[in-house]
């Protein structure tokens, strides 16, 4: 590892929190403040590897790397020994997050950004393609939007599954 990470991602979902993630974040934050470290904690969603929670991720030059499970006690030892500087030498080091066997075989659709962005960060959302559809729609004429929706086959969720494009066309 050539440079120390700048961000530490700590999950904030119920499973990770029940396993001590909030306390881990507190311990790490205390070390950051006490030693005035150039590290930022980002609370994100879990990647779903619950047997490794709390699983911490570190943003490095090589990409996001994971370490876990990190208990509050291990977090204290981890920070006291400055293990984040040479994370790849730590016994709980898991490697590049995207290369973990359980994750690298997946193609996530609905939850593609879970664990990657801070869920309350508009900046993160935009950086990962958020509002791209809105920008496209705002550049289109109303009839072009309706044609696009009609061509997509989108239907309502009511019992009749009425085509959305037809419904929109009636009010244009």
PDB file of C-alpha atoms in Angstrom:
ATOM      1  CA  UNK A   1       0.000   0.000   0.000  1.00  0.00           C
ATOM      2  CA  UNK A   2       1.659   3.262  -1.060  1.00  0.00           C
ATOM      3  CA  UNK A   3      -0.416   5.877   0.740  1.00  0.00           C
ATOM      4  CA  UNK A   4      -2.630   5.912   3.798  1.00  0.00           C
ATOM      5  CA  UNK A   5      -6.366   6.039   3.099  1.00  0.00           C
ATOM      6  CA  UNK A   6      -8.282   9.293   3.332  1.00  0.00           C
ATOM      7  CA  UNK A   7     -11.718   7.835   4.090  1.00  0.00           C
ATOM      8  CA  UNK A   8     -12.990   5.012   6.267  1.00  0.00           C
ATOM      9  CA  UNK A   9     -16.423   3.637   5.388  1.00  0.00           C
ATOM     10  CA  UNK A  10     -18.348   2.191   8.333  1.00  0.00           C
ATOM     11  CA  UNK A  11     -21.800   0.680   7.718  1.00  0.00           C
ATOM     12  CA  UNK A  12     -24.807   2.159   9.486  1.00  0.00           C
ATOM     13  CA  UNK A  13     -27.458  -0.481   8.758  1.00  0.00           C
ATOM     14  CA  UNK A  14     -29.226  -2.380  11.528  1.00  0.00           C
ATOM     15  CA  UNK A  15     -27.142  -5.547  11.289  1.00  0.00           C
ATOM     16  CA  UNK A  16     -23.804  -3.743  11.439  1.00  0.00           C
ATOM     17  CA  UNK A  17     -25.052  -1.491  14.246  1.00  0.00           C
ATOM     18  CA  UNK A  18     -26.278  -4.471  16.261  1.00  0.00           C
ATOM     19  CA  UNK A  19     -22.778  -5.919  15.905  1.00  0.00           C
ATOM     20  CA  UNK A  20     -21.080  -2.750  17.186  1.00  0.00           C
ATOM     21  CA  UNK A  21     -20.583  -0.508  14.134  1.00  0.00           C
ATOM     22  CA  UNK A  22     -21.702   2.637  15.986  1.00  0.00           C
ATOM     23  CA  UNK A  23     -19.217   1.995  18.771  1.00  0.00           C
ATOM     24  CA  UNK A  24     -16.487   1.217  16.200  1.00  0.00           C
ATOM     25  CA  UNK A  25     -17.196   4.574  14.534  1.00  0.00           C
ATOM     26  CA  UNK A  26     -17.016   6.340  17.917  1.00  0.00           C
ATOM     27  CA  UNK A  27     -13.679   4.713  18.778  1.00  0.00           C
ATOM     28  CA  UNK A  28     -12.196   5.613  15.402  1.00  0.00           C
ATOM     29  CA  UNK A  29     -13.559   9.169  15.589  1.00  0.00           C
ATOM     30  CA  UNK A  30     -11.955   9.594  19.029  1.00  0.00           C
ATOM     31  CA  UNK A  31      -8.573   8.559  17.621  1.00  0.00           C
ATOM     32  CA  UNK A  32      -8.999  10.881  14.634  1.00  0.00           C
ATOM     33  CA  UNK A  33      -9.732  13.843  16.914  1.00  0.00           C
ATOM     34  CA  UNK A  34      -7.095  13.015  19.509  1.00  0.00           C
ATOM     35  CA  UNK A  35      -4.312  12.598  16.960  1.00  0.00           C
ATOM     36  CA  UNK A  36      -5.641  15.109  14.410  1.00  0.00           C
ATOM     37  CA  UNK A  37      -5.581  12.527  11.646  1.00  0.00           C
ATOM     38  CA  UNK A  38      -6.478  13.343   8.051  1.00  0.00           C
ATOM     39  CA  UNK A  39      -9.133  10.629   7.948  1.00  0.00           C
ATOM     40  CA  UNK A  40     -12.835  11.054   7.247  1.00  0.00           C
ATOM     41  CA  UNK A  41     -15.479   8.623   8.450  1.00  0.00           C
ATOM     42  CA  UNK A  42     -18.302   7.986   5.988  1.00  0.00           C
ATOM     43  CA  UNK A  43     -21.321   6.105   7.319  1.00  0.00           C
ATOM     44  CA  UNK A  44     -22.805   4.024   4.523  1.00  0.00           C
ATOM     45  CA  UNK A  45     -24.973   0.986   3.947  1.00  0.00           C
ATOM     46  CA  UNK A  46     -23.695  -2.549   4.338  1.00  0.00           C
ATOM     47  CA  UNK A  47     -22.516  -4.585   1.368  1.00  0.00           C
ATOM     48  CA  UNK A  48     -24.499  -7.496   2.802  1.00  0.00           C
ATOM     49  CA  UNK A  49     -21.568  -9.604   4.000  1.00  0.00           C
ATOM     50  CA  UNK A  50     -23.094  -9.858   7.449  1.00  0.00           C
ATOM     51  CA  UNK A  51     -20.643 -12.482   8.714  1.00  0.00           C
ATOM     52  CA  UNK A  52     -17.918  -9.820   8.273  1.00  0.00           C
ATOM     53  CA  UNK A  53     -19.741  -6.971  10.024  1.00  0.00           C
ATOM     54  CA  UNK A  54     -18.782  -4.490  11.044  1.00  0.00           C
ATOM     55  CA  UNK A  55     -16.753  -4.520   7.838  1.00  0.00           C
ATOM     56  CA  UNK A  56     -14.746  -1.363   7.357  1.00  0.00           C
ATOM     57  CA  UNK A  57     -13.658  -0.134   3.957  1.00  0.00           C
ATOM     58  CA  UNK A  58     -10.759   2.175   3.276  1.00  0.00           C
ATOM     59  CA  UNK A  59     -10.392   4.382   0.223  1.00  0.00           C
ATOM     60  CA  UNK A  60      -6.867   3.891  -1.109  1.00  0.00           C
ATOM     61  CA  UNK A  61      -4.976   4.591  -4.327  1.00  0.00           C
ATOM     62  CA  UNK A  62      -5.645   0.982  -5.362  1.00  0.00           C
ATOM     63  CA  UNK A  63      -9.383   1.277  -4.713  1.00  0.00           C
ATOM     64  CA  UNK A  64     -11.619   0.436  -1.776  1.00  0.00           C
ATOM     65  CA  UNK A  65     -10.177  -2.258   0.473  1.00  0.00           C
ATOM     66  CA  UNK A  66     -12.034  -4.078   3.227  1.00  0.00           C
ATOM     67  CA  UNK A  67     -11.188  -5.259   6.700  1.00  0.00           C
ATOM     68  CA  UNK A  68     -13.436  -7.144   9.060  1.00  0.00           C
ATOM     69  CA  UNK A  69     -15.080  -8.008  11.236  1.00  0.00           C
ATOM     70  CA  UNK A  70     -13.819  -5.107  13.357  1.00  0.00           C
ATOM     71  CA  UNK A  71     -15.173  -5.065  16.908  1.00  0.00           C
ATOM     72  CA  UNK A  72     -14.948  -1.917  19.063  1.00  0.00           C
ATOM     73  CA  UNK A  73     -11.991  -3.486  20.906  1.00  0.00           C
ATOM     74  CA  UNK A  74     -10.236  -4.330  17.658  1.00  0.00           C
ATOM     75  CA  UNK A  75     -10.967  -0.813  16.377  1.00  0.00           C
ATOM     76  CA  UNK A  76      -9.161   0.658  19.379  1.00  0.00           C
ATOM     77  CA  UNK A  77      -6.126  -1.597  18.825  1.00  0.00           C
ATOM     78  CA  UNK A  78      -6.291  -0.961  15.091  1.00  0.00           C
ATOM     79  CA  UNK A  79      -6.187   2.818  15.491  1.00  0.00           C
ATOM     80  CA  UNK A  80      -3.648   2.799  18.344  1.00  0.00           C
ATOM     81  CA  UNK A  81      -1.245   0.777  16.209  1.00  0.00           C
ATOM     82  CA  UNK A  82      -1.954   2.966  13.139  1.00  0.00           C
ATOM     83  CA  UNK A  83      -2.827  -0.190  11.192  1.00  0.00           C
ATOM     84  CA  UNK A  84      -4.685   1.833   8.562  1.00  0.00           C
ATOM     85  CA  UNK A  85      -1.293   2.999   7.251  1.00  0.00           C
ATOM     86  CA  UNK A  86      -0.403  -0.575   6.223  1.00  0.00           C
ATOM     87  CA  UNK A  87      -3.853  -2.099   6.099  1.00  0.00           C
ATOM     88  CA  UNK A  88      -2.775  -4.894   3.760  1.00  0.00           C
ATOM     89  CA  UNK A  89      -0.609  -6.302   6.582  1.00  0.00           C
ATOM     90  CA  UNK A  90      -3.506  -6.527   9.066  1.00  0.00           C
ATOM     91  CA  UNK A  91      -4.807 -10.060   9.873  1.00  0.00           C
ATOM     92  CA  UNK A  92      -8.418  -8.991   9.165  1.00  0.00           C
ATOM     93  CA  UNK A  93      -7.532  -7.505   5.762  1.00  0.00           C
ATOM     94  CA  UNK A  94      -9.873  -8.868   3.069  1.00  0.00           C
ATOM     95  CA  UNK A  95      -8.371  -7.243  -0.035  1.00  0.00           C
ATOM     96  CA  UNK A  96     -10.032  -5.062  -2.626  1.00  0.00           C
ATOM     97  CA  UNK A  97     -13.716  -4.953  -1.767  1.00  0.00           C
ATOM     98  CA  UNK A  98     -14.828  -5.611  -5.349  1.00  0.00           C
ATOM     99  CA  UNK A  99     -12.591  -8.705  -5.467  1.00  0.00           C
ATOM    100  CA  UNK A 100     -14.114 -10.424  -2.426  1.00  0.00           C
ATOM    101  CA  UNK A 101     -15.525 -13.700  -3.815  1.00  0.00           C
ATOM    102  CA  UNK A 102     -19.044 -13.056  -2.549  1.00  0.00           C
ATOM    103  CA  UNK A 103     -19.168  -9.635  -4.243  1.00  0.00           C
ATOM    104  CA  UNK A 104     -17.220 -10.113  -7.457  1.00  0.00           C
ATOM    105  CA  UNK A 105     -19.713 -12.661  -8.784  1.00  0.00           C
ATOM    106  CA  UNK A 106     -22.671 -10.295  -8.312  1.00  0.00           C
ATOM    107  CA  UNK A 107     -24.260  -7.763 -10.604  1.00  0.00           C
ATOM    108  CA  UNK A 108     -26.220  -5.510  -8.301  1.00  0.00           C
ATOM    109  CA  UNK A 109     -29.067  -3.579  -9.868  1.00  0.00           C
ATOM    110  CA  UNK A 110     -31.490  -2.140  -7.335  1.00  0.00           C
ATOM    111  CA  UNK A 111     -28.863  -1.780  -4.631  1.00  0.00           C
ATOM    112  CA  UNK A 112     -25.892  -1.039  -6.891  1.00  0.00           C
ATOM    113  CA  UNK A 113     -24.723   1.931  -4.807  1.00  0.00           C
ATOM    114  CA  UNK A 114     -25.338   0.440  -1.349  1.00  0.00           C
ATOM    115  CA  UNK A 115     -22.078   0.407   0.544  1.00  0.00           C
ATOM    116  CA  UNK A 116     -20.444   2.643  -2.036  1.00  0.00           C
ATOM    117  CA  UNK A 117     -21.970   6.042  -1.281  1.00  0.00           C
ATOM    118  CA  UNK A 118     -23.091   7.838   1.830  1.00  0.00           C
ATOM    119  CA  UNK A 119     -26.887   7.570   1.508  1.00  0.00           C
ATOM    120  CA  UNK A 120     -27.514  11.125   2.729  1.00  0.00           C
ATOM    121  CA  UNK A 121     -24.874  12.749   0.511  1.00  0.00           C
ATOM    122  CA  UNK A 122     -26.300  14.556  -2.504  1.00  0.00           C
ATOM    123  CA  UNK A 123     -22.733  15.048  -3.755  1.00  0.00           C
ATOM    124  CA  UNK A 124     -22.101  11.264  -3.705  1.00  0.00           C
ATOM    125  CA  UNK A 125     -25.430  10.630  -5.443  1.00  0.00           C
ATOM    126  CA  UNK A 126     -24.606  13.075  -8.261  1.00  0.00           C
ATOM    127  CA  UNK A 127     -21.037  11.743  -8.602  1.00  0.00           C
ATOM    128  CA  UNK A 128     -22.478   8.273  -9.239  1.00  0.00           C
ATOM    129  CA  UNK A 129     -24.949   9.299 -11.941  1.00  0.00           C
ATOM    130  CA  UNK A 130     -27.801  10.624  -9.819  1.00  0.00           C
ATOM    131  CA  UNK A 131     -30.207  12.941 -11.654  1.00  0.00           C
ATOM    132  CA  UNK A 132     -28.899  11.805 -15.073  1.00  0.00           C
ATOM    133  CA  UNK A 133     -32.425  10.777 -16.102  1.00  0.00           C
ATOM    134  CA  UNK A 134     -33.853  14.061 -14.860  1.00  0.00           C
ATOM    135  CA  UNK A 135     -31.234  16.047 -16.800  1.00  0.00           C
ATOM    136  CA  UNK A 136     -32.098  14.070 -19.934  1.00  0.00           C
ATOM    137  CA  UNK A 137     -35.842  14.597 -19.454  1.00  0.00           C
ATOM    138  CA  UNK A 138     -35.429  18.337 -18.857  1.00  0.00           C
ATOM    139  CA  UNK A 139     -33.646  18.624 -22.208  1.00  0.00           C
ATOM    140  CA  UNK A 140     -36.517  16.877 -24.043  1.00  0.00           C
ATOM    141  CA  UNK A 141     -39.818  18.208 -25.358  1.00  0.00           C
ATOM    142  CA  UNK A 142     -42.962  16.896 -23.564  1.00  0.00           C
ATOM    143  CA  UNK A 143     -44.049  14.742 -26.518  1.00  0.00           C
ATOM    144  CA  UNK A 144     -40.591  13.137 -26.701  1.00  0.00           C
ATOM    145  CA  UNK A 145     -40.822  12.232 -23.003  1.00  0.00           C
ATOM    146  CA  UNK A 146     -44.243  10.648 -23.530  1.00  0.00           C
ATOM    147  CA  UNK A 147     -42.959   8.706 -26.546  1.00  0.00           C
ATOM    148  CA  UNK A 148     -40.035   7.442 -24.486  1.00  0.00           C
ATOM    149  CA  UNK A 149     -42.338   6.342 -21.639  1.00  0.00           C
ATOM    150  CA  UNK A 150     -44.773   4.726 -24.110  1.00  0.00           C
ATOM    151  CA  UNK A 151     -41.960   2.866 -25.897  1.00  0.00           C
ATOM    152  CA  UNK A 152     -40.611   1.620 -22.557  1.00  0.00           C
ATOM    153  CA  UNK A 153     -43.845  -0.251 -21.839  1.00  0.00           C
ATOM    154  CA  UNK A 154     -44.119   1.246 -18.355  1.00  0.00           C
ATOM    155  CA  UNK A 155     -47.475   0.462 -16.771  1.00  0.00           C
ATOM    156  CA  UNK A 156     -49.318   1.568 -13.668  1.00  0.00           C
ATOM    157  CA  UNK A 157     -49.303  -0.600 -10.581  1.00  0.00           C
ATOM    158  CA  UNK A 158     -53.077  -0.661 -10.210  1.00  0.00           C
ATOM    159  CA  UNK A 159     -55.130  -3.723 -11.049  1.00  0.00           C
ATOM    160  CA  UNK A 160     -55.591  -2.670 -14.695  1.00  0.00           C
ATOM    161  CA  UNK A 161     -51.848  -2.081 -15.289  1.00  0.00           C
ATOM    162  CA  UNK A 162     -52.808   0.870 -17.499  1.00  0.00           C
ATOM    163  CA  UNK A 163     -50.000   2.022 -19.855  1.00  0.00           C
ATOM    164  CA  UNK A 164     -48.383   5.137 -18.366  1.00  0.00           C
ATOM    165  CA  UNK A 165     -47.572   6.669 -21.756  1.00  0.00           C
ATOM    166  CA  UNK A 166     -51.251   6.617 -22.777  1.00  0.00           C
ATOM    167  CA  UNK A 167     -52.282   8.146 -19.442  1.00  0.00           C
ATOM    168  CA  UNK A 168     -49.714  10.943 -19.827  1.00  0.00           C
ATOM    169  CA  UNK A 169     -50.721  11.561 -23.456  1.00  0.00           C
ATOM    170  CA  UNK A 170     -54.315  12.258 -22.382  1.00  0.00           C
ATOM    171  CA  UNK A 171     -53.233  15.163 -20.162  1.00  0.00           C
ATOM    172  CA  UNK A 172     -50.678  16.707 -22.539  1.00  0.00           C
TER     173      UNK A 172
END
